[in-house]
Amino acid sequence: MSGAAAADAWMRLALDEARRAAVEDEVPVGAVVVAGEEVVGRGRDRRMALRDPAAHAEILALREAAGRLGDWRLEGCAVYVTLEPCAMCAGAVLLSRIDALYFGAPNPKFGAVGSRLNLLDEAWGWNHRVRVVGGVLAAECGALLSAYFRGKRTAL
């Protein structure tokens, strides 16, 4: 599996994680880390359950992948996340040496991979480059987030 079909398939797994987060009344963001043809890390937003401001989907997926692979350097891996990463998560992706980042919906408030700023832009002069592909299943990823927040506003 390669190209757009592969990106869609991996993003659907990230969407599964996001749906699990929504069921747990967490912000529905999900992520998977892929090495070759294998998922080596999964994460979903768990800030409320863990009472941890750093418990974002990407951070948890990167931690699981590093533990599973026995190395914090995740060279050769790609991460798929349903929402454009924030500054913290973009930094973690960069520092983990991930090869590629695929994200679904843009994040106009906190996006750090193009919407508000681009921490992964090579103009910063980092010693590592991350290939970025945005908009993978963007409508589906965005709809899940919109429905969640619409429900929260209605409950108020």
Tab-separated table of C-alpha atoms in Angstrom, residues 17-76:
chain	number	residue	atom	x	y	z
A	17	GLU	CA	-8.457	6.772	18.092
A	18	ALA	CA	-10.162	10.176	17.859
A	19	ARG	CA	-13.582	8.528	18.119
A	20	ARG	CA	-12.415	6.654	21.221
A	21	ALA	CA	-11.379	9.992	22.722
A	22	ALA	CA	-14.828	11.449	22.004
A	23	VAL	CA	-16.523	8.493	23.712
A	24	GLU	CA	-14.302	9.204	26.738
A	25	ASP	CA	-15.377	12.895	26.606
A	26	GLU	CA	-11.918	14.007	25.508
A	27	VAL	CA	-11.225	16.261	22.528
A	28	PRO	CA	-11.467	13.889	19.560
A	29	VAL	CA	-7.911	13.930	18.265
A	30	GLY	CA	-6.164	10.690	17.367
A	31	ALA	CA	-2.722	9.731	16.119
A	32	VAL	CA	-0.837	6.672	14.933
A	33	VAL	CA	2.869	6.168	14.308
A	34	VAL	CA	3.718	3.834	11.450
A	35	ALA	CA	7.003	2.038	10.752
A	36	GLY	CA	6.950	0.383	7.348
A	37	GLU	CA	3.547	-1.285	7.212
A	38	GLU	CA	3.065	-1.608	10.977
A	39	VAL	CA	1.443	0.657	13.560
A	40	VAL	CA	3.986	1.013	16.374
A	41	GLY	CA	2.248	3.729	18.374
A	42	ARG	CA	-1.308	4.894	19.008
A	43	GLY	CA	-2.575	7.867	20.916
A	44	ARG	CA	-5.663	9.916	21.537
A	45	ASP	CA	-6.209	13.062	23.519
A	46	ARG	CA	-6.252	12.094	27.232
A	47	ARG	CA	-5.626	15.418	28.982
A	48	MET	CA	-8.753	15.172	31.141
A	49	ALA	CA	-8.339	11.538	32.188
A	50	LEU	CA	-4.634	11.871	32.954
A	51	ARG	CA	-4.842	15.456	34.256
A	52	ASP	CA	-1.822	16.115	32.075
A	53	PRO	CA	-1.537	19.138	29.767
A	54	ALA	CA	0.958	17.216	27.635
A	55	ALA	CA	-1.306	14.189	27.067
A	56	HIS	CA	-1.994	15.071	23.435
A	57	ALA	CA	-2.585	12.304	20.901
A	58	GLU	CA	0.754	12.826	19.155
A	59	ILE	CA	2.787	12.823	22.371
A	60	LEU	CA	1.188	9.591	23.576
A	61	ALA	CA	1.618	7.911	20.174
A	62	LEU	CA	5.287	8.974	19.965
A	63	ARG	CA	5.939	7.697	23.493
A	64	GLU	CA	4.371	4.334	22.708
A	65	ALA	CA	6.332	4.032	19.452
A	66	ALA	CA	9.623	4.894	21.159
A	67	GLY	CA	8.959	2.324	23.874
A	68	ARG	CA	8.005	-0.338	21.396
A	69	LEU	CA	10.976	0.319	19.098
A	70	GLY	CA	13.420	0.805	21.984
A	71	ASP	CA	14.685	4.168	20.751
A	72	TRP	CA	13.540	7.781	21.001
A	73	ARG	CA	14.773	8.310	17.439
A	74	LEU	CA	11.833	7.373	15.220
A	75	GLU	CA	13.674	7.635	11.919
A	76	GLY	CA	11.883	5.768	9.180
